[in-house]
Amino acid sequence: MDPTTLTTGDLAHVDDALEDAQQSKDLLSVQPPPAMFGAGGPMLKQFDQSSAASRMASQAATPPRSVVGIGNKVAKPDYSEAKIVLAMVGLPARGKSYLSNKLMRYLKWLEYSVKVFNVGQLRRSRARQKAQQSGQREDHTAQYFSHDNVEATRLRDQLATDSLEMLIQWLHDGGNVGIHDATNSTRSRRAKIEERVSKEKGFVTIFLESVCDDPAIIAANVALKDFLRRIREYEAVYETITEPHLSYLRIINVGNQVTVCRINGYLQSRIAFYLMNLHLKPRSIFFSRRGSHYARALPALITDNIGDAPLTVWTSTLQRTIQTVQHLPYNKLTWKSLDELDAGVCDGMTYEEIEQAYPEDFANRDEDKFNYRYRGGESYRDVVVRLEPVIMELERQENILIIGHQAILRCLYAYFHNLPHADLPYIKIPLHTVIKLTPKAYGCDEERYTLPIGAVDTHRPKPGTVQPKVPVFAGREYFNEE
C-alpha cells in the first residue's frame, strides 16, 4: 500500500500492532533466574549468575500477566459446563481400559473431574455380591458372552445400561468427563447410548474405538485361555464404527493410526490431541534433581540401569541442571517449561525468612500449597499448566531422563502416579537420587537409585500429615479365575 493512502484508522491499527509487539518483547526480556526455593537460595543464585554466558542461558522470562499475583490463592477454573460422555468401542484385549485410564489421569491432572465407569468391573462386583448373599456363583466363562445366549445377552445389556445411568447421574452431580468403558461393539448398542445421552441438555457423546491387529499387543492383554474364547464370541457380532453422524475417534494399534470425525470444541480437541500422542512401546522415564558432585557420578548410575538403550536428556534452562548433565553421553534438550517454580518476591528466601517477612503469605500457603501463588510469582497450579506440553511430548517419546527442580518433578511425578493435587506439593523428591518410572497399563512401576552424597534435605512435609502414598496397581481383575 502507498504510505500516503494510510488513514487515521490504519495508523491506529499500526500503533496497536507495535504496542502488541513491544508487549511480546517484554514477555521475553531476561530477568534474574528463579532460585531453588528453600535450598540455600542465594548460593544457587550466585551459581546461575557465575558468568555472562551462563546467565544468558539460564535467565527466566517475566511471568505472563496471568500468573502475576499479590500473594493469594488461585481460583480453580470453572469447568462446570463441560459434560462429555466418552463411550469406548472395541473387542476385548484391544487397549480400551489402557486408553481410558491414561485419559482419566491426564484430564484429572488438568483439574477436570473425570471418572471411568467400567462395565466389566460392575459385572464382577455384582457377581461377588450375589455369591456372598446367595452362595450361587455365576458362570462368566466364554459362553456367558455368546450372542446366542439370550439371557446372558439381556443381563449384559442391562449392566451396560445401568453403568451409563450411573455415569449420567455423576455428570449431573458435577463431573465433566464420564468414560463408559465397555465393548459397545454393535451399532444398536451405540445407537442406544447416543439416544439416551441426547436427552440430557448440554451433554455431548464421543465414541473412542480402539482397533488392534498387532498380535503382540493382544497377547500382552490376554491373561486367561478362556479370554480368547470370549474374544471370538465378540468377534462374531462386532461392527466397527461406520455411522457417519457420530462424533468419534478411531485409534489403531494404540497410536499407529488415528481417525478423527466430528470432534468440535476445546475440550474435545484436547482429548483427541492427547490420545494421538500415546504409544505402547516399552520405555522408562527417569527423574532426578541437580548437583555438582552428583554430575560426575550420574553417568555410571544411568548406564548401570539403562544399558545400551537409547536415551534423551531433558533439562531446564538453568545452569545448575545443564551442568549436572555435562558428563552424560546422550542427546540433550533444554526446556523453558522445566524451569523451577517462580517464588516471586520470596525468591531465594528460606521458609523461616518467609514466615518472618510475610507471615500471612506463609500461613496461606501452608493452608493450600497447590493453589497459593507467590507475590509476583507462580503457584503449583500455574506450573501444571505450563508443563502440559512437556507431558504431551513425554507420551510421544521413549526413554527420557529429566534433570529438573523439586516443584517441577513433583508435578510430573503426580501425573504419572495419578496423585491428588492436594498431595502434589508435598511429594518427596530427594537430591542425588534417580527415580525410574516404567508406565504400565494401570499405572507405573517405580524404582529409586540413590548415591551416597551428602545434601541438604529441602523437603518440608505437609503440616500435621504423613507423606502421600503412591498407589499400588495390581492390574486387571478377573471373575471366575481358578
Coordinates of C-alpha atoms in Angstrom, one line a residue:
M1 CA 0.0 0.0 0.0
D2 CA 1.2 3.5 -0.8
P3 CA 2.1 5.2 2.6
T4 CA 0.2 8.3 1.5
T5 CA -3.1 6.4 1.4
L6 CA -2.9 5.5 5.1
T7 CA -6.0 6.7 7.1
T8 CA -6.2 7.6 10.7
G9 CA -7.8 4.1 11.3
D10 CA -4.9 2.5 9.5
L11 CA -2.4 4.3 11.7
A12 CA -4.3 3.3 14.8
H13 CA -4.1 -0.4 13.7
V14 CA -0.3 0.0 13.2
D15 CA 0.1 1.6 16.6
D16 CA -1.8 -1.3 18.2
A17 CA 0.4 -3.8 16.4
L18 CA 3.6 -2.1 17.5
E19 CA 2.3 -2.0 21.1
D20 CA 1.4 -5.7 21.0
A21 CA 4.9 -6.4 19.6
Q22 CA 6.5 -4.4 22.4
Q23 CA 4.5 -6.3 25.0
S24 CA 5.5 -9.6 23.4
K25 CA 9.1 -8.4 23.5
D26 CA 8.7 -7.5 27.2
L27 CA 7.5 -11.0 28.0
L28 CA 10.7 -12.4 26.5
S29 CA 13.0 -9.9 28.3
V30 CA 15.6 -11.5 30.6
Q31 CA 15.4 -11.4 34.4
P32 CA 17.4 -13.0 37.2
P33 CA 16.8 -16.7 37.3
P34 CA 14.4 -18.0 39.9
A35 CA 16.4 -19.9 42.6
M36 CA 15.6 -23.2 44.1
F37 CA 13.2 -22.3 46.9
G38 CA 14.3 -23.4 50.3
A39 CA 17.6 -25.0 49.2
G40 CA 20.1 -22.3 50.2
G41 CA 18.8 -19.9 47.6
P42 CA 21.5 -17.2 47.5
M43 CA 24.2 -19.7 46.8
L44 CA 22.3 -21.2 43.9
K45 CA 21.6 -17.7 42.5
Q46 CA 25.4 -17.0 42.6
F47 CA 26.0 -20.2 40.7
D48 CA 23.5 -19.3 38.0
Q49 CA 25.0 -15.9 37.7
S50 CA 28.6 -17.0 37.7
S51 CA 29.3 -15.9 34.1
A52 CA 27.6 -13.9 31.3
A53 CA 27.2 -17.0 29.2
S54 CA 25.5 -19.0 31.9
R55 CA 23.3 -16.0 32.8
M56 CA 22.0 -15.7 29.3
A57 CA 21.3 -19.4 29.1
S58 CA 19.5 -19.6 32.4
Q59 CA 17.5 -16.4 32.9
A60 CA 13.8 -16.7 33.1
A61 CA 11.2 -14.7 31.3
T62 CA 9.0 -12.3 33.1
P63 CA 6.0 -14.3 34.3
P64 CA 3.0 -13.7 32.0
R65 CA 0.3 -11.4 33.4
S66 CA -1.9 -14.4 34.2
V67 CA 0.5 -15.6 36.9
V68 CA 1.5 -12.3 38.4
G69 CA -0.5 -12.0 41.7
I70 CA -0.4 -10.4 45.1
G71 CA 0.3 -13.5 47.1
N72 CA -3.1 -15.3 47.3
K73 CA -4.9 -18.4 46.3
V74 CA -5.6 -19.1 42.6
A75 CA -9.2 -20.0 41.8
K76 CA -9.9 -23.3 40.2
P77 CA -11.0 -22.9 36.5
D78 CA -14.8 -23.2 36.1
Y79 CA -15.3 -26.4 34.0
S80 CA -18.9 -26.8 35.1
E81 CA -20.3 -26.5 31.6
A82 CA -18.1 -29.4 30.2
K83 CA -20.3 -32.5 30.1
I84 CA -18.9 -35.3 27.9
V85 CA -19.8 -39.0 27.7
L86 CA -16.9 -40.8 26.1
A87 CA -18.0 -44.3 25.1
M88 CA -15.3 -46.8 24.4
V89 CA -15.7 -49.2 21.4
G90 CA -13.7 -52.3 20.7
L91 CA -13.1 -56.0 21.2
P92 CA -11.7 -57.3 24.5
A93 CA -7.9 -57.0 24.9
R94 CA -7.6 -54.1 22.5
G95 CA -6.4 -51.5 24.9
K96 CA -9.7 -49.8 25.8
S97 CA -9.0 -49.8 29.5
Y98 CA -5.5 -48.6 28.9
L99 CA -6.7 -45.6 26.9
S100 CA -9.5 -44.9 29.4
N101 CA -7.1 -44.8 32.4
K102 CA -4.5 -42.8 30.6
L103 CA -7.1 -40.2 29.5
M104 CA -8.6 -40.1 33.0
R105 CA -5.1 -39.5 34.5
Y106 CA -4.3 -36.7 32.1
L107 CA -7.6 -34.8 32.5
K108 CA -7.6 -35.1 36.3
W109 CA -4.1 -33.7 36.3
L110 CA -5.5 -30.7 34.5
E111 CA -8.2 -30.5 37.2
Y112 CA -11.2 -31.8 35.2
S113 CA -13.5 -34.1 37.1
V114 CA -13.2 -37.5 35.3
K115 CA -14.3 -41.0 36.1
V116 CA -14.2 -44.3 34.4
F117 CA -17.3 -46.5 34.5
N118 CA -16.1 -50.0 33.6
V119 CA -19.0 -52.4 32.8
G120 CA -16.8 -55.4 33.4
Q121 CA -16.0 -54.2 36.9
L122 CA -19.7 -53.6 37.6
R123 CA -20.4 -57.2 36.4
R124 CA -17.7 -58.7 38.6
S125 CA -18.8 -56.6 41.6
R126 CA -22.5 -57.6 41.3
A127 CA -21.5 -61.3 40.8
R128 CA -19.5 -61.2 44.0
Q129 CA -22.4 -59.7 45.9
K130 CA -24.7 -62.3 44.6
A131 CA -22.3 -65.1 45.5
Q132 CA -21.9 -63.7 49.1
Q133 CA -25.7 -63.3 49.6
S134 CA -27.0 -66.5 48.0
G135 CA -24.0 -68.7 47.7
Q136 CA -24.6 -69.1 43.9
R137 CA -21.6 -68.4 41.7
E138 CA -22.4 -67.1 38.2
D139 CA -20.8 -68.6 35.1
H140 CA -18.8 -65.9 33.4
T141 CA -16.9 -68.1 31.1
A142 CA -16.9 -67.5 27.3
Q143 CA -20.5 -69.0 26.9
Y144 CA -21.8 -66.0 29.0
F145 CA -20.5 -63.6 26.3
S146 CA -22.1 -65.6 23.4
H147 CA -24.6 -63.6 21.3
D148 CA -26.6 -66.9 21.1
N149 CA -27.0 -66.9 24.9
V150 CA -30.2 -64.8 25.1
E151 CA -30.5 -64.5 28.9
A152 CA -26.8 -63.6 29.3
T153 CA -27.1 -61.0 26.5
R154 CA -30.0 -59.4 28.3
L155 CA -28.1 -59.3 31.5
R156 CA -25.0 -57.8 29.8
D157 CA -27.2 -55.2 28.1
Q158 CA -28.7 -54.3 31.5
L159 CA -25.3 -53.9 33.0
A160 CA -24.2 -51.5 30.2
T161 CA -27.5 -49.5 30.7
D162 CA -27.0 -49.3 34.5
S163 CA -23.4 -48.2 34.1
L164 CA -24.5 -45.5 31.6
E165 CA -27.2 -44.3 34.0
M166 CA -24.7 -44.1 36.9
L167 CA -22.3 -42.1 34.6
I168 CA -25.0 -39.6 33.6
Q169 CA -26.0 -39.1 37.2
W170 CA -22.4 -38.5 38.1
L171 CA -22.2 -35.8 35.4
H172 CA -25.3 -34.1 36.8
D173 CA -23.6 -34.2 40.2
G174 CA -20.7 -32.1 38.9
G175 CA -18.5 -34.4 36.8
N176 CA -17.0 -33.3 33.5
V177 CA -16.0 -36.4 31.5
G178 CA -17.5 -39.8 32.2
I179 CA -15.8 -42.7 30.4
H180 CA -18.1 -45.6 29.5
D181 CA -15.6 -48.5 29.4
A182 CA -17.3 -51.3 27.6
T183 CA -17.2 -53.1 24.2
N184 CA -20.2 -51.2 22.8
S185 CA -19.4 -53.3 19.8
T186 CA -22.7 -53.1 17.8
R187 CA -24.5 -50.3 16.0
S188 CA -27.6 -50.9 18.1
R189 CA -25.7 -50.5 21.4
R190 CA -24.1 -47.3 20.2
A191 CA -27.5 -46.0 19.0
K192 CA -28.9 -46.6 22.5
I193 CA -26.1 -44.7 24.1
E194 CA -26.5 -41.8 21.6
E195 CA -30.3 -41.7 22.1
R196 CA -30.1 -41.7 25.9
V197 CA -27.4 -39.0 26.2
S198 CA -29.2 -36.8 23.7
K199 CA -32.0 -36.4 26.3
E200 CA -29.6 -34.5 28.6
K201 CA -29.3 -30.8 27.8
G202 CA -25.7 -29.8 27.1
F203 CA -24.3 -33.3 27.2
V204 CA -22.0 -34.5 24.3
T205 CA -21.3 -38.0 23.2
I206 CA -17.9 -39.1 21.7
F207 CA -17.1 -42.7 20.8
L208 CA -13.5 -43.9 21.1
E209 CA -12.8 -47.0 19.1
S210 CA -9.7 -49.0 19.8
V211 CA -8.8 -51.3 16.9
C212 CA -5.8 -53.7 17.3
D213 CA -4.5 -56.3 14.9
D214 CA -1.0 -56.5 16.4
P215 CA -0.6 -60.0 17.9
A216 CA 1.9 -58.8 20.4
I217 CA -0.4 -56.2 21.9
I218 CA -3.3 -58.6 22.0
A219 CA -1.2 -61.3 23.6
A220 CA 0.0 -58.9 26.3
N221 CA -3.6 -58.1 27.2
V222 CA -4.8 -61.7 27.4
A223 CA -4.3 -63.4 30.7
L224 CA -6.6 -66.4 30.5
K225 CA -7.2 -69.1 27.9
D226 CA -11.0 -68.6 28.3
F227 CA -10.5 -65.0 27.5
L228 CA -9.5 -65.9 23.9
R229 CA -12.8 -67.8 23.5
R230 CA -14.6 -64.8 24.9
I231 CA -12.9 -62.6 22.2
R232 CA -14.1 -64.9 19.5
E233 CA -17.7 -64.6 20.8
Y234 CA -17.5 -60.8 20.5
E235 CA -15.8 -61.0 17.0
A236 CA -18.8 -62.9 15.7
V237 CA -21.0 -59.8 16.2
Y238 CA -18.5 -56.9 16.1
E239 CA -19.3 -53.9 14.0
T240 CA -16.7 -51.2 13.6
I241 CA -17.9 -47.6 13.6
T242 CA -19.2 -46.5 10.2
E243 CA -22.1 -44.4 11.3
P244 CA -21.4 -41.0 9.5
H245 CA -23.3 -38.8 12.0
L246 CA -21.3 -39.9 15.1
S247 CA -18.5 -38.0 16.8
Y248 CA -15.7 -40.4 17.2
L249 CA -12.0 -41.2 17.2
R250 CA -10.6 -44.5 15.9
I251 CA -7.2 -45.5 17.2
I252 CA -5.4 -48.4 15.5
N253 CA -2.8 -50.3 17.5
V254 CA -2.7 -47.7 20.2
G255 CA -1.3 -44.8 18.3
N256 CA -0.1 -46.1 14.9
Q257 CA -3.0 -44.5 13.1
V258 CA -5.8 -42.2 14.3
T259 CA -9.1 -41.2 12.6
V260 CA -11.0 -38.2 13.9
C261 CA -14.6 -37.4 12.9
R262 CA -16.8 -34.6 14.0
I263 CA -14.7 -33.5 17.0
N264 CA -15.5 -29.9 18.0
G265 CA -14.7 -27.6 20.8
Y266 CA -11.8 -27.0 23.1
L267 CA -12.1 -30.0 25.5
Q268 CA -13.0 -32.5 22.7
S269 CA -10.0 -31.3 20.7
R270 CA -7.7 -31.6 23.8
I271 CA -8.8 -35.2 24.3
A272 CA -8.2 -36.0 20.7
F273 CA -4.7 -34.5 20.6
Y274 CA -3.7 -36.3 23.8
L275 CA -4.8 -39.7 22.6
M276 CA -3.0 -39.1 19.3
N277 CA 0.3 -38.9 21.2
L278 CA 0.1 -42.2 23.1
H279 CA 2.0 -45.4 22.3
L280 CA 2.8 -48.8 23.8
K281 CA 6.5 -49.1 23.2
P282 CA 8.4 -50.3 26.3
R283 CA 10.1 -47.3 27.9
S284 CA 11.2 -45.7 31.2
I285 CA 11.2 -42.1 32.4
F286 CA 13.9 -41.0 34.8
F287 CA 13.6 -38.1 37.1
S288 CA 16.4 -36.5 39.1
R289 CA 17.5 -33.2 40.7
R290 CA 20.8 -31.4 40.1
G291 CA 24.1 -31.4 41.9
S292 CA 27.8 -30.7 41.1
H293 CA 29.3 -33.7 42.8
Y294 CA 26.4 -35.7 41.6
A295 CA 27.2 -34.8 38.0
R296 CA 30.3 -37.0 37.9
A297 CA 28.7 -40.0 39.4
L298 CA 25.5 -39.7 37.3
P299 CA 26.8 -41.3 34.1
A300 CA 27.7 -44.6 35.7
L301 CA 24.4 -44.7 37.6
I302 CA 22.3 -44.2 34.4
T303 CA 24.4 -46.7 32.3
D304 CA 24.1 -49.4 35.0
N305 CA 20.3 -49.1 34.8
I306 CA 19.6 -48.5 31.1
G307 CA 22.5 -50.3 29.5
D308 CA 22.8 -49.6 25.7
A309 CA 19.2 -48.4 25.3
P310 CA 18.7 -45.1 23.6
L311 CA 18.1 -42.1 26.0
T312 CA 17.4 -38.4 25.6
V313 CA 18.2 -36.0 28.4
W314 CA 16.0 -33.0 29.2
T315 CA 16.9 -30.1 31.5
S316 CA 15.6 -26.7 32.4
T317 CA 17.4 -23.6 31.0
L318 CA 19.1 -23.0 34.4
Q319 CA 22.8 -23.7 34.5
R320 CA 22.7 -25.9 37.6
T321 CA 20.7 -28.5 35.7
I322 CA 22.7 -28.1 32.4
Q323 CA 26.0 -28.6 34.2
T324 CA 24.6 -31.7 36.1
V325 CA 24.3 -33.5 32.7
Q326 CA 27.5 -32.3 31.2
H327 CA 29.2 -35.7 31.5
L328 CA 26.3 -37.7 30.1
P329 CA 26.9 -39.1 26.6
Y330 CA 23.4 -38.7 25.3
N331 CA 21.4 -36.2 23.2
K332 CA 20.3 -33.2 25.4
L333 CA 17.4 -30.8 25.1
T334 CA 16.6 -27.7 27.3
W335 CA 13.0 -26.8 28.1
K336 CA 12.0 -23.4 29.3
S337 CA 8.9 -25.1 30.7
L338 CA 11.1 -27.1 33.1
D339 CA 12.4 -24.1 34.9
E340 CA 11.7 -24.1 38.6
L341 CA 8.5 -22.6 40.2
D342 CA 8.9 -18.8 40.4
A343 CA 8.8 -17.8 44.0
G344 CA 8.4 -14.1 43.1
V345 CA 9.3 -11.7 46.0
C346 CA 10.2 -14.8 48.1
D347 CA 12.9 -15.9 45.6
G348 CA 16.0 -17.1 47.4
M349 CA 14.5 -17.0 50.9
T350 CA 14.3 -19.8 53.4
Y351 CA 11.0 -20.9 54.9
E352 CA 12.0 -19.3 58.2
E353 CA 12.7 -16.0 56.4
I354 CA 9.3 -16.1 54.6
E355 CA 7.5 -16.8 57.8
Q356 CA 9.1 -13.8 59.4
A357 CA 8.8 -11.3 56.5
Y358 CA 5.4 -12.5 55.1
P359 CA 3.5 -14.3 57.9
E360 CA 0.1 -14.1 56.2
D361 CA 1.5 -15.5 53.0
F362 CA 3.3 -18.2 54.9
A363 CA 0.1 -19.2 56.6
N364 CA -2.0 -19.1 53.4
R365 CA 0.5 -21.3 51.6
D366 CA 0.5 -23.8 54.4
E367 CA -3.3 -23.9 54.2
D368 CA -3.4 -24.6 50.4
K369 CA 0.0 -25.0 48.9
F370 CA -1.2 -26.2 45.4
N371 CA -3.3 -23.1 44.8
Y372 CA -1.2 -20.5 46.6
R373 CA 0.6 -18.1 44.2
Y374 CA 3.6 -16.2 45.4
R375 CA 3.6 -12.4 45.1
G376 CA 4.9 -11.8 41.6
G377 CA 5.4 -15.5 41.1
E378 CA 3.7 -18.7 40.5
S379 CA 1.5 -21.4 42.1
Y380 CA 1.8 -25.1 41.6
R381 CA -1.4 -24.8 39.5
D382 CA 0.4 -22.4 37.2
V383 CA 3.3 -24.8 36.9
V384 CA 1.0 -27.7 35.9
V385 CA -0.5 -25.6 33.1
R386 CA 2.9 -24.7 31.7
L387 CA 4.0 -28.4 31.9
E388 CA 1.2 -29.7 29.7
P389 CA 3.4 -29.5 26.5
V390 CA 6.1 -31.5 28.4
I391 CA 3.5 -34.2 29.2
M392 CA 2.4 -34.4 25.6
E393 CA 6.0 -34.8 24.5
L394 CA 6.8 -37.4 27.2
E395 CA 3.9 -39.5 26.0
R396 CA 5.3 -39.4 22.4
Q397 CA 8.9 -40.3 23.4
E398 CA 10.6 -43.4 24.6
N399 CA 13.4 -43.3 27.2
I400 CA 13.8 -39.9 28.8
L401 CA 15.9 -38.6 31.7
I402 CA 14.7 -35.3 33.2
I403 CA 17.2 -33.4 35.4
G404 CA 15.0 -30.8 37.0
H405 CA 13.8 -29.0 40.1
Q406 CA 11.8 -30.1 43.1
A407 CA 8.5 -28.4 42.2
I408 CA 8.7 -29.4 38.5
L409 CA 9.4 -33.1 39.2
R410 CA 6.6 -33.2 41.8
C411 CA 4.1 -32.1 39.2
L412 CA 5.4 -34.7 36.6
Y413 CA 5.6 -37.4 39.2
A414 CA 2.0 -36.7 40.3
Y415 CA 0.8 -37.0 36.7
F416 CA 2.3 -40.5 36.2
H417 CA 1.1 -41.8 39.6
N418 CA -2.3 -40.1 39.4
L419 CA -1.8 -38.4 42.8
P420 CA -4.3 -35.7 44.0
H421 CA -3.4 -32.1 43.7
A422 CA -3.6 -31.6 47.5
D423 CA -0.7 -34.0 47.9
L424 CA 1.3 -32.9 44.9
P425 CA 3.3 -30.1 46.6
Y426 CA 4.5 -32.5 49.4
I427 CA 5.9 -35.3 47.3
K428 CA 9.4 -36.1 48.4
I429 CA 11.9 -35.8 45.5
P430 CA 15.3 -36.2 47.2
L431 CA 18.6 -34.9 45.9
H432 CA 21.2 -37.3 44.3
T433 CA 18.5 -39.9 43.5
V434 CA 17.3 -41.2 40.2
I435 CA 13.6 -42.1 40.2
K436 CA 12.8 -44.6 37.4
L437 CA 9.1 -44.8 36.3
T438 CA 8.0 -47.5 33.8
P439 CA 4.5 -46.9 32.5
K440 CA 2.1 -49.9 32.6
A441 CA -1.5 -50.3 31.6
Y442 CA -2.9 -49.4 35.0
G443 CA -0.2 -47.2 36.5
C444 CA 3.6 -47.0 36.8
D445 CA 6.3 -49.3 38.3
E446 CA 8.8 -47.3 40.3
E447 CA 12.5 -47.9 41.3
R448 CA 14.8 -45.5 43.1
Y449 CA 18.6 -45.3 42.9
T450 CA 20.4 -43.2 45.5
L451 CA 24.1 -42.2 45.6
P452 CA 25.8 -41.6 49.0
I453 CA 26.4 -37.9 48.5
G454 CA 25.5 -35.6 51.3
A455 CA 22.9 -32.9 50.7
V456 CA 20.5 -30.6 52.5
D457 CA 17.0 -32.0 52.7
T458 CA 14.8 -29.4 51.1
H459 CA 11.6 -31.3 51.7
R460 CA 9.0 -29.8 54.0
P461 CA 6.1 -32.2 54.9
K462 CA 2.5 -31.0 55.0
P463 CA 1.8 -29.8 58.4
G464 CA 0.0 -32.4 60.5
T465 CA 0.0 -35.1 57.9
V466 CA 2.1 -38.0 56.6
Q467 CA 3.9 -38.4 53.3
P468 CA 1.5 -39.2 50.4
K469 CA 1.5 -42.8 49.4
V470 CA 1.9 -43.9 45.8
P471 CA -1.0 -46.3 44.8
V472 CA -0.1 -49.9 44.0
F473 CA -1.6 -51.2 40.8
A474 CA -2.2 -55.0 40.7
G475 CA -3.6 -55.0 37.1
R476 CA -6.8 -56.1 35.7
E477 CA -9.2 -58.1 37.8
Y478 CA -10.9 -61.3 36.6
F479 CA -14.0 -63.1 37.9
N480 CA -14.2 -66.9 37.8
E481 CA -10.4 -67.2 38.0
E482 CA -9.4 -70.6 39.3

